[in-house]
Amino acid sequence: TIRNLGLFAQADWEISDQWRLSGGLRYERFDISTPDFINPTDEAIGGGDVDFDDIVFNAGVVFQATPELSLYASFAQGFSAPPISRILNTASQGFDFGRDTDISSPQKVDNYEIGVRGEWETVQFSLATFFNESDLGTTLVRLNPNDFNLTPIRAPQRNYGVEGSLDWQPIEDWQFGGTLTWFIGEVDFPGDGEGFL
C-alpha cells in the first residue's frame, strides 16, 4: 500500500507582454507498507512500513520574442520513491521490507531546462536541453550474486540530453508529429573509485 500526500502553491507573474515569471513550493509525503507474504518460490518475506517526506520548489522564466516564438528557462525539483514492486518481486528468503529497505530519504532530483518553442497555424515545434541531478539517487542492484534480492543503493546520479518535437496539421482532420530525445544517464557508486559511470 502506497499513500501519497501533496500540498502545493504556485504563482505566475506577467511582468510585461514579453516576460513571464512563475514559481512554487510543494510538500510531499509517502507512506509505504506491505504485509508479510510468500514469494512465488514459497519463501517467507517479511513486510513492514517506511515513510519519508520533503519540500521541493520550482521557478521559471519565459520570454516571448515574437507572437510565434518563445524562449524559456526553468528549474524544478521533484522526488519520488524507488520502484517498490521490483524490490518485492525479487525478494528471497530472509528479506525484510521494513528492515532492509533504506528509503528514509526520498530520491530528490534537481531539473534544469533551457529551450525554445514555436507555434504557427499549422506547425508547432520545441527544442530543449536538460540536465537532472540527484545527490542521493536510488539505483537497484544485486549485492549478492547467490540471490535475486534487489537492494536500493543511494548514490549521486545525473542525466542530461536534448529533446525536440515537431507537429504538423496539413488539413483540418489530420495531425502528424513526433519527438526525438537523446540523453545520457550516469551514477557514482560509493566506494568504487570510478566516479560517474
PDB file of C-alpha atoms in Angstrom:
ATOM      1  CA  THR A   1       0.000   0.000   0.000  1.00  0.00           C
ATOM      2  CA  ILE A   2       1.391   3.391  -1.026  1.00  0.00           C
ATOM      3  CA  ARG A   3      -0.170   6.576   0.323  1.00  0.00           C
ATOM      4  CA  ASN A   4       0.955   9.938  -1.047  1.00  0.00           C
ATOM      5  CA  LEU A   5       0.048  13.370   0.316  1.00  0.00           C
ATOM      6  CA  GLY A   6       0.904  16.537  -1.592  1.00  0.00           C
ATOM      7  CA  LEU A   7       0.323  20.199  -0.744  1.00  0.00           C
ATOM      8  CA  PHE A   8       1.420  22.913  -3.158  1.00  0.00           C
ATOM      9  CA  ALA A   9       1.231  26.599  -4.032  1.00  0.00           C
ATOM     10  CA  GLN A  10       2.028  28.063  -7.459  1.00  0.00           C
ATOM     11  CA  ALA A  11       2.187  31.660  -8.706  1.00  0.00           C
ATOM     12  CA  ASP A  12       2.562  33.322 -12.143  1.00  0.00           C
ATOM     13  CA  TRP A  13       3.541  36.920 -12.801  1.00  0.00           C
ATOM     14  CA  GLU A  14       3.209  38.555 -16.229  1.00  0.00           C
ATOM     15  CA  ILE A  15       5.775  41.324 -15.947  1.00  0.00           C
ATOM     16  CA  SER A  16       5.048  42.596 -19.453  1.00  0.00           C
ATOM     17  CA  ASP A  17       3.737  41.378 -22.787  1.00  0.00           C
ATOM     18  CA  GLN A  18       7.084  39.642 -23.359  1.00  0.00           C
ATOM     19  CA  TRP A  19       8.194  38.442 -19.903  1.00  0.00           C
ATOM     20  CA  ARG A  20       6.525  35.994 -17.538  1.00  0.00           C
ATOM     21  CA  LEU A  21       7.822  34.529 -14.260  1.00  0.00           C
ATOM     22  CA  SER A  22       6.499  31.549 -12.325  1.00  0.00           C
ATOM     23  CA  GLY A  23       7.388  29.735  -9.123  1.00  0.00           C
ATOM     24  CA  GLY A  24       6.011  27.429  -6.497  1.00  0.00           C
ATOM     25  CA  LEU A  25       6.520  25.194  -3.478  1.00  0.00           C
ATOM     26  CA  ARG A  26       5.335  21.638  -2.885  1.00  0.00           C
ATOM     27  CA  TYR A  27       5.316  19.395   0.198  1.00  0.00           C
ATOM     28  CA  GLU A  28       5.026  15.650  -0.361  1.00  0.00           C
ATOM     29  CA  ARG A  29       4.876  12.666   1.948  1.00  0.00           C
ATOM     30  CA  PHE A  30       4.966   8.947   1.142  1.00  0.00           C
ATOM     31  CA  ASP A  31       3.813   6.153   3.484  1.00  0.00           C
ATOM     32  CA  ILE A  32       4.536   2.641   2.195  1.00  0.00           C
ATOM     33  CA  SER A  33       3.534  -0.601   3.879  1.00  0.00           C
ATOM     34  CA  THR A  34       3.448  -4.254   2.899  1.00  0.00           C
ATOM     35  CA  PRO A  35       2.347  -7.337   4.858  1.00  0.00           C
ATOM     36  CA  ASP A  36       4.386 -10.492   5.302  1.00  0.00           C
ATOM     37  CA  PHE A  37       3.970 -12.695   2.235  1.00  0.00           C
ATOM     38  CA  ILE A  38       5.162 -15.840   0.478  1.00  0.00           C
ATOM     39  CA  ASN A  39       7.017 -15.288  -2.793  1.00  0.00           C
ATOM     40  CA  PRO A  40       6.491 -17.461  -5.915  1.00  0.00           C
ATOM     41  CA  THR A  41       9.217 -19.879  -4.760  1.00  0.00           C
ATOM     42  CA  ASP A  42       7.461 -20.443  -1.381  1.00  0.00           C
ATOM     43  CA  GLU A  43       9.909 -18.346   0.662  1.00  0.00           C
ATOM     44  CA  ALA A  44       8.697 -16.205   3.576  1.00  0.00           C
ATOM     45  CA  ILE A  45       9.252 -12.470   3.050  1.00  0.00           C
ATOM     46  CA  GLY A  46       8.930 -10.014   5.918  1.00  0.00           C
ATOM     47  CA  GLY A  47       6.756  -6.936   5.495  1.00  0.00           C
ATOM     48  CA  GLY A  48       6.981  -3.581   7.216  1.00  0.00           C
ATOM     49  CA  ASP A  49       6.465   0.157   6.912  1.00  0.00           C
ATOM     50  CA  VAL A  50       8.609   3.004   5.590  1.00  0.00           C
ATOM     51  CA  ASP A  51       7.780   6.703   5.226  1.00  0.00           C
ATOM     52  CA  PHE A  52       9.525   9.863   4.066  1.00  0.00           C
ATOM     53  CA  ASP A  53       8.714  13.457   3.141  1.00  0.00           C
ATOM     54  CA  ASP A  54      10.332  16.573   1.699  1.00  0.00           C
ATOM     55  CA  ILE A  55       9.719  20.081   0.336  1.00  0.00           C
ATOM     56  CA  VAL A  56      10.573  20.954  -3.276  1.00  0.00           C
ATOM     57  CA  PHE A  57      10.249  24.118  -5.347  1.00  0.00           C
ATOM     58  CA  ASN A  58      10.244  25.321  -8.942  1.00  0.00           C
ATOM     59  CA  ALA A  59      10.927  28.555 -10.831  1.00  0.00           C
ATOM     60  CA  GLY A  60      10.793  29.547 -14.478  1.00  0.00           C
ATOM     61  CA  VAL A  61      11.001  32.445 -16.896  1.00  0.00           C
ATOM     62  CA  VAL A  62       9.524  32.811 -20.400  1.00  0.00           C
ATOM     63  CA  PHE A  63      10.492  35.451 -22.966  1.00  0.00           C
ATOM     64  CA  GLN A  64       8.044  35.915 -25.847  1.00  0.00           C
ATOM     65  CA  ALA A  65      10.439  37.015 -28.611  1.00  0.00           C
ATOM     66  CA  THR A  66       7.686  37.194 -31.250  1.00  0.00           C
ATOM     67  CA  PRO A  67       3.994  36.209 -31.219  1.00  0.00           C
ATOM     68  CA  GLU A  68       5.047  32.779 -32.549  1.00  0.00           C
ATOM     69  CA  LEU A  69       8.424  32.214 -30.840  1.00  0.00           C
ATOM     70  CA  SER A  70       9.247  31.980 -27.131  1.00  0.00           C
ATOM     71  CA  LEU A  71      12.397  31.188 -25.149  1.00  0.00           C
ATOM     72  CA  TYR A  72      12.289  29.705 -21.675  1.00  0.00           C
ATOM     73  CA  ALA A  73      14.426  28.503 -18.772  1.00  0.00           C
ATOM     74  CA  SER A  74      13.250  26.559 -15.757  1.00  0.00           C
ATOM     75  CA  PHE A  75      14.412  24.922 -12.565  1.00  0.00           C
ATOM     76  CA  ALA A  76      12.242  22.344 -10.831  1.00  0.00           C
ATOM     77  CA  GLN A  77      12.750  19.899  -8.005  1.00  0.00           C
ATOM     78  CA  GLY A  78      10.940  16.631  -7.580  1.00  0.00           C
ATOM     79  CA  PHE A  79      11.209  13.492  -5.544  1.00  0.00           C
ATOM     80  CA  SER A  80       9.873  10.002  -5.709  1.00  0.00           C
ATOM     81  CA  ALA A  81      10.013   6.534  -4.202  1.00  0.00           C
ATOM     82  CA  PRO A  82      12.045   3.768  -5.835  1.00  0.00           C
ATOM     83  CA  PRO A  83      10.109   1.063  -7.743  1.00  0.00           C
ATOM     84  CA  ILE A  84       8.780  -0.832  -4.720  1.00  0.00           C
ATOM     85  CA  SER A  85       7.257  -3.606  -6.845  1.00  0.00           C
ATOM     86  CA  ARG A  86      10.690  -4.519  -8.243  1.00  0.00           C
ATOM     87  CA  ILE A  87      12.126  -4.775  -4.729  1.00  0.00           C
ATOM     88  CA  LEU A  88       9.293  -7.053  -3.581  1.00  0.00           C
ATOM     89  CA  ASN A  89       9.137  -9.157  -6.753  1.00  0.00           C
ATOM     90  CA  THR A  90      12.799 -10.142  -6.435  1.00  0.00           C
ATOM     91  CA  ALA A  91      12.854 -10.642  -2.635  1.00  0.00           C
ATOM     92  CA  SER A  92      14.061 -14.007  -1.391  1.00  0.00           C
ATOM     93  CA  GLN A  93      14.338 -15.889   1.930  1.00  0.00           C
ATOM     94  CA  GLY A  94      15.448 -13.662   4.821  1.00  0.00           C
ATOM     95  CA  PHE A  95      14.455 -10.367   3.218  1.00  0.00           C
ATOM     96  CA  ASP A  96      12.514  -7.984   5.460  1.00  0.00           C
ATOM     97  CA  PHE A  97      10.961  -4.945   3.788  1.00  0.00           C
ATOM     98  CA  GLY A  98      10.862  -2.737   6.881  1.00  0.00           C
ATOM     99  CA  ARG A  99      14.428  -3.594   7.901  1.00  0.00           C
ATOM    100  CA  ASP A 100      16.244  -3.979   4.566  1.00  0.00           C
ATOM    101  CA  THR A 101      14.700  -1.162   2.505  1.00  0.00           C
ATOM    102  CA  ASP A 102      16.599   2.083   3.090  1.00  0.00           C
ATOM    103  CA  ILE A 103      14.468   4.859   1.625  1.00  0.00           C
ATOM    104  CA  SER A 104      14.252   7.022   4.745  1.00  0.00           C
ATOM    105  CA  SER A 105      15.223   9.916   2.461  1.00  0.00           C
ATOM    106  CA  PRO A 106      13.444  10.294  -0.888  1.00  0.00           C
ATOM    107  CA  GLN A 107      15.169  10.489  -4.241  1.00  0.00           C
ATOM    108  CA  LYS A 108      15.247  14.266  -4.675  1.00  0.00           C
ATOM    109  CA  VAL A 109      16.070  15.487  -8.185  1.00  0.00           C
ATOM    110  CA  ASP A 110      17.067  18.955  -9.441  1.00  0.00           C
ATOM    111  CA  ASN A 111      15.920  19.550 -13.038  1.00  0.00           C
ATOM    112  CA  TYR A 112      17.332  22.341 -15.245  1.00  0.00           C
ATOM    113  CA  GLU A 113      15.955  23.072 -18.722  1.00  0.00           C
ATOM    114  CA  ILE A 114      16.525  25.701 -21.416  1.00  0.00           C
ATOM    115  CA  GLY A 115      14.545  25.718 -24.620  1.00  0.00           C
ATOM    116  CA  VAL A 116      12.705  27.393 -27.448  1.00  0.00           C
ATOM    117  CA  ARG A 117       9.109  26.894 -28.638  1.00  0.00           C
ATOM    118  CA  GLY A 118       7.440  27.924 -31.858  1.00  0.00           C
ATOM    119  CA  GLU A 119       3.730  27.903 -32.667  1.00  0.00           C
ATOM    120  CA  TRP A 120       2.245  28.752 -36.049  1.00  0.00           C
ATOM    121  CA  GLU A 121      -1.163  27.979 -37.513  1.00  0.00           C
ATOM    122  CA  THR A 122      -0.254  24.515 -38.833  1.00  0.00           C
ATOM    123  CA  VAL A 123       3.215  23.858 -37.386  1.00  0.00           C
ATOM    124  CA  GLN A 124       4.481  23.709 -33.808  1.00  0.00           C
ATOM    125  CA  PHE A 125       7.953  22.780 -32.581  1.00  0.00           C
ATOM    126  CA  SER A 126      10.067  22.728 -29.443  1.00  0.00           C
ATOM    127  CA  LEU A 127      13.773  22.185 -28.780  1.00  0.00           C
ATOM    128  CA  ALA A 128      15.235  21.911 -25.292  1.00  0.00           C
ATOM    129  CA  THR A 129      18.370  20.842 -23.487  1.00  0.00           C
ATOM    130  CA  PHE A 130      18.111  19.480 -19.961  1.00  0.00           C
ATOM    131  CA  PHE A 131      20.249  18.432 -17.011  1.00  0.00           C
ATOM    132  CA  ASN A 132      18.974  16.458 -13.992  1.00  0.00           C
ATOM    133  CA  GLU A 133      20.984  15.605 -10.892  1.00  0.00           C
ATOM    134  CA  SER A 134      20.411  13.937  -7.553  1.00  0.00           C
ATOM    135  CA  ASP A 135      22.896  13.803  -4.658  1.00  0.00           C
ATOM    136  CA  LEU A 136      21.030  10.824  -3.209  1.00  0.00           C
ATOM    137  CA  GLY A 137      19.653   8.880  -6.152  1.00  0.00           C
ATOM    138  CA  THR A 138      18.223   5.378  -5.919  1.00  0.00           C
ATOM    139  CA  THR A 139      19.633   2.553  -8.022  1.00  0.00           C
ATOM    140  CA  LEU A 140      18.513  -1.068  -7.581  1.00  0.00           C
ATOM    141  CA  VAL A 141      21.413  -3.562  -7.634  1.00  0.00           C
ATOM    142  CA  ARG A 142      22.056  -7.206  -6.707  1.00  0.00           C
ATOM    143  CA  LEU A 143      24.629  -7.181  -3.892  1.00  0.00           C
ATOM    144  CA  ASN A 144      24.746 -10.958  -3.544  1.00  0.00           C
ATOM    145  CA  PRO A 145      25.160 -12.981  -6.768  1.00  0.00           C
ATOM    146  CA  ASN A 146      23.644 -16.002  -4.979  1.00  0.00           C
ATOM    147  CA  ASP A 147      20.182 -14.470  -4.564  1.00  0.00           C
ATOM    148  CA  PHE A 148      17.840 -12.241  -6.543  1.00  0.00           C
ATOM    149  CA  ASN A 149      17.277  -9.514  -3.929  1.00  0.00           C
ATOM    150  CA  LEU A 150      17.431  -6.010  -5.428  1.00  0.00           C
ATOM    151  CA  THR A 151      18.835  -3.558  -2.881  1.00  0.00           C
ATOM    152  CA  PRO A 152      18.372   0.225  -3.217  1.00  0.00           C
ATOM    153  CA  ILE A 153      21.796   1.907  -3.314  1.00  0.00           C
ATOM    154  CA  ARG A 154      21.789   5.638  -2.548  1.00  0.00           C
ATOM    155  CA  ALA A 155      24.371   7.340  -4.765  1.00  0.00           C
ATOM    156  CA  PRO A 156      24.740  10.522  -6.848  1.00  0.00           C
ATOM    157  CA  GLN A 157      23.027  10.345 -10.250  1.00  0.00           C
ATOM    158  CA  ARG A 158      22.827  12.685 -13.218  1.00  0.00           C
ATOM    159  CA  ASN A 159      21.115  12.724 -16.624  1.00  0.00           C
ATOM    160  CA  TYR A 160      21.497  15.181 -19.466  1.00  0.00           C
ATOM    161  CA  GLY A 161      20.433  15.463 -23.066  1.00  0.00           C
ATOM    162  CA  VAL A 162      18.453  17.189 -25.792  1.00  0.00           C
ATOM    163  CA  GLU A 163      14.814  16.776 -26.797  1.00  0.00           C
ATOM    164  CA  GLY A 164      12.950  18.065 -29.827  1.00  0.00           C
ATOM    165  CA  SER A 165       9.364  17.763 -31.036  1.00  0.00           C
ATOM    166  CA  LEU A 166       7.536  18.724 -34.220  1.00  0.00           C
ATOM    167  CA  ASP A 167       3.796  18.738 -35.021  1.00  0.00           C
ATOM    168  CA  TRP A 168       2.122  19.472 -38.356  1.00  0.00           C
ATOM    169  CA  GLN A 169      -1.572  19.772 -39.290  1.00  0.00           C
ATOM    170  CA  PRO A 170      -1.731  19.616 -43.120  1.00  0.00           C
ATOM    171  CA  ILE A 171      -5.540  19.663 -43.131  1.00  0.00           C
ATOM    172  CA  GLU A 172      -8.238  20.108 -40.501  1.00  0.00           C
ATOM    173  CA  ASP A 173      -8.746  16.427 -39.622  1.00  0.00           C
ATOM    174  CA  TRP A 174      -5.110  15.261 -39.756  1.00  0.00           C
ATOM    175  CA  GLN A 175      -2.152  15.829 -37.471  1.00  0.00           C
ATOM    176  CA  PHE A 176       1.343  14.376 -37.697  1.00  0.00           C
ATOM    177  CA  GLY A 177       4.077  14.716 -35.126  1.00  0.00           C
ATOM    178  CA  GLY A 178       6.987  13.188 -33.347  1.00  0.00           C
ATOM    179  CA  THR A 179       9.514  13.583 -30.558  1.00  0.00           C
ATOM    180  CA  LEU A 180      13.215  12.741 -30.552  1.00  0.00           C
ATOM    181  CA  THR A 181      15.275  12.549 -27.366  1.00  0.00           C
ATOM    182  CA  TRP A 182      18.983  11.890 -26.812  1.00  0.00           C
ATOM    183  CA  PHE A 183      20.174  11.504 -23.246  1.00  0.00           C
ATOM    184  CA  ILE A 184      22.905  10.030 -21.051  1.00  0.00           C
ATOM    185  CA  GLY A 185      22.399   8.719 -17.515  1.00  0.00           C
ATOM    186  CA  GLU A 186      25.249   8.254 -15.025  1.00  0.00           C
ATOM    187  CA  VAL A 187      25.625   7.055 -11.434  1.00  0.00           C
ATOM    188  CA  ASP A 188      28.553   7.336  -8.988  1.00  0.00           C
ATOM    189  CA  PHE A 189      28.516   4.195  -6.822  1.00  0.00           C
ATOM    190  CA  PRO A 190      30.101   4.766  -3.403  1.00  0.00           C
ATOM    191  CA  GLY A 191      33.491   3.230  -2.684  1.00  0.00           C
ATOM    192  CA  ASP A 192      34.293   2.025  -6.198  1.00  0.00           C
ATOM    193  CA  GLY A 193      36.658   4.917  -7.015  1.00  0.00           C
ATOM    194  CA  GLU A 194      35.344   5.033 -10.571  1.00  0.00           C
ATOM    195  CA  GLY A 195      33.397   8.311 -10.441  1.00  0.00           C
ATOM    196  CA  PHE A 196      30.332   8.672 -12.655  1.00  0.00           C
ATOM    197  CA  LEU A 197      29.683   5.707 -14.957  1.00  0.00           C
TER     198      LEU A 197
END
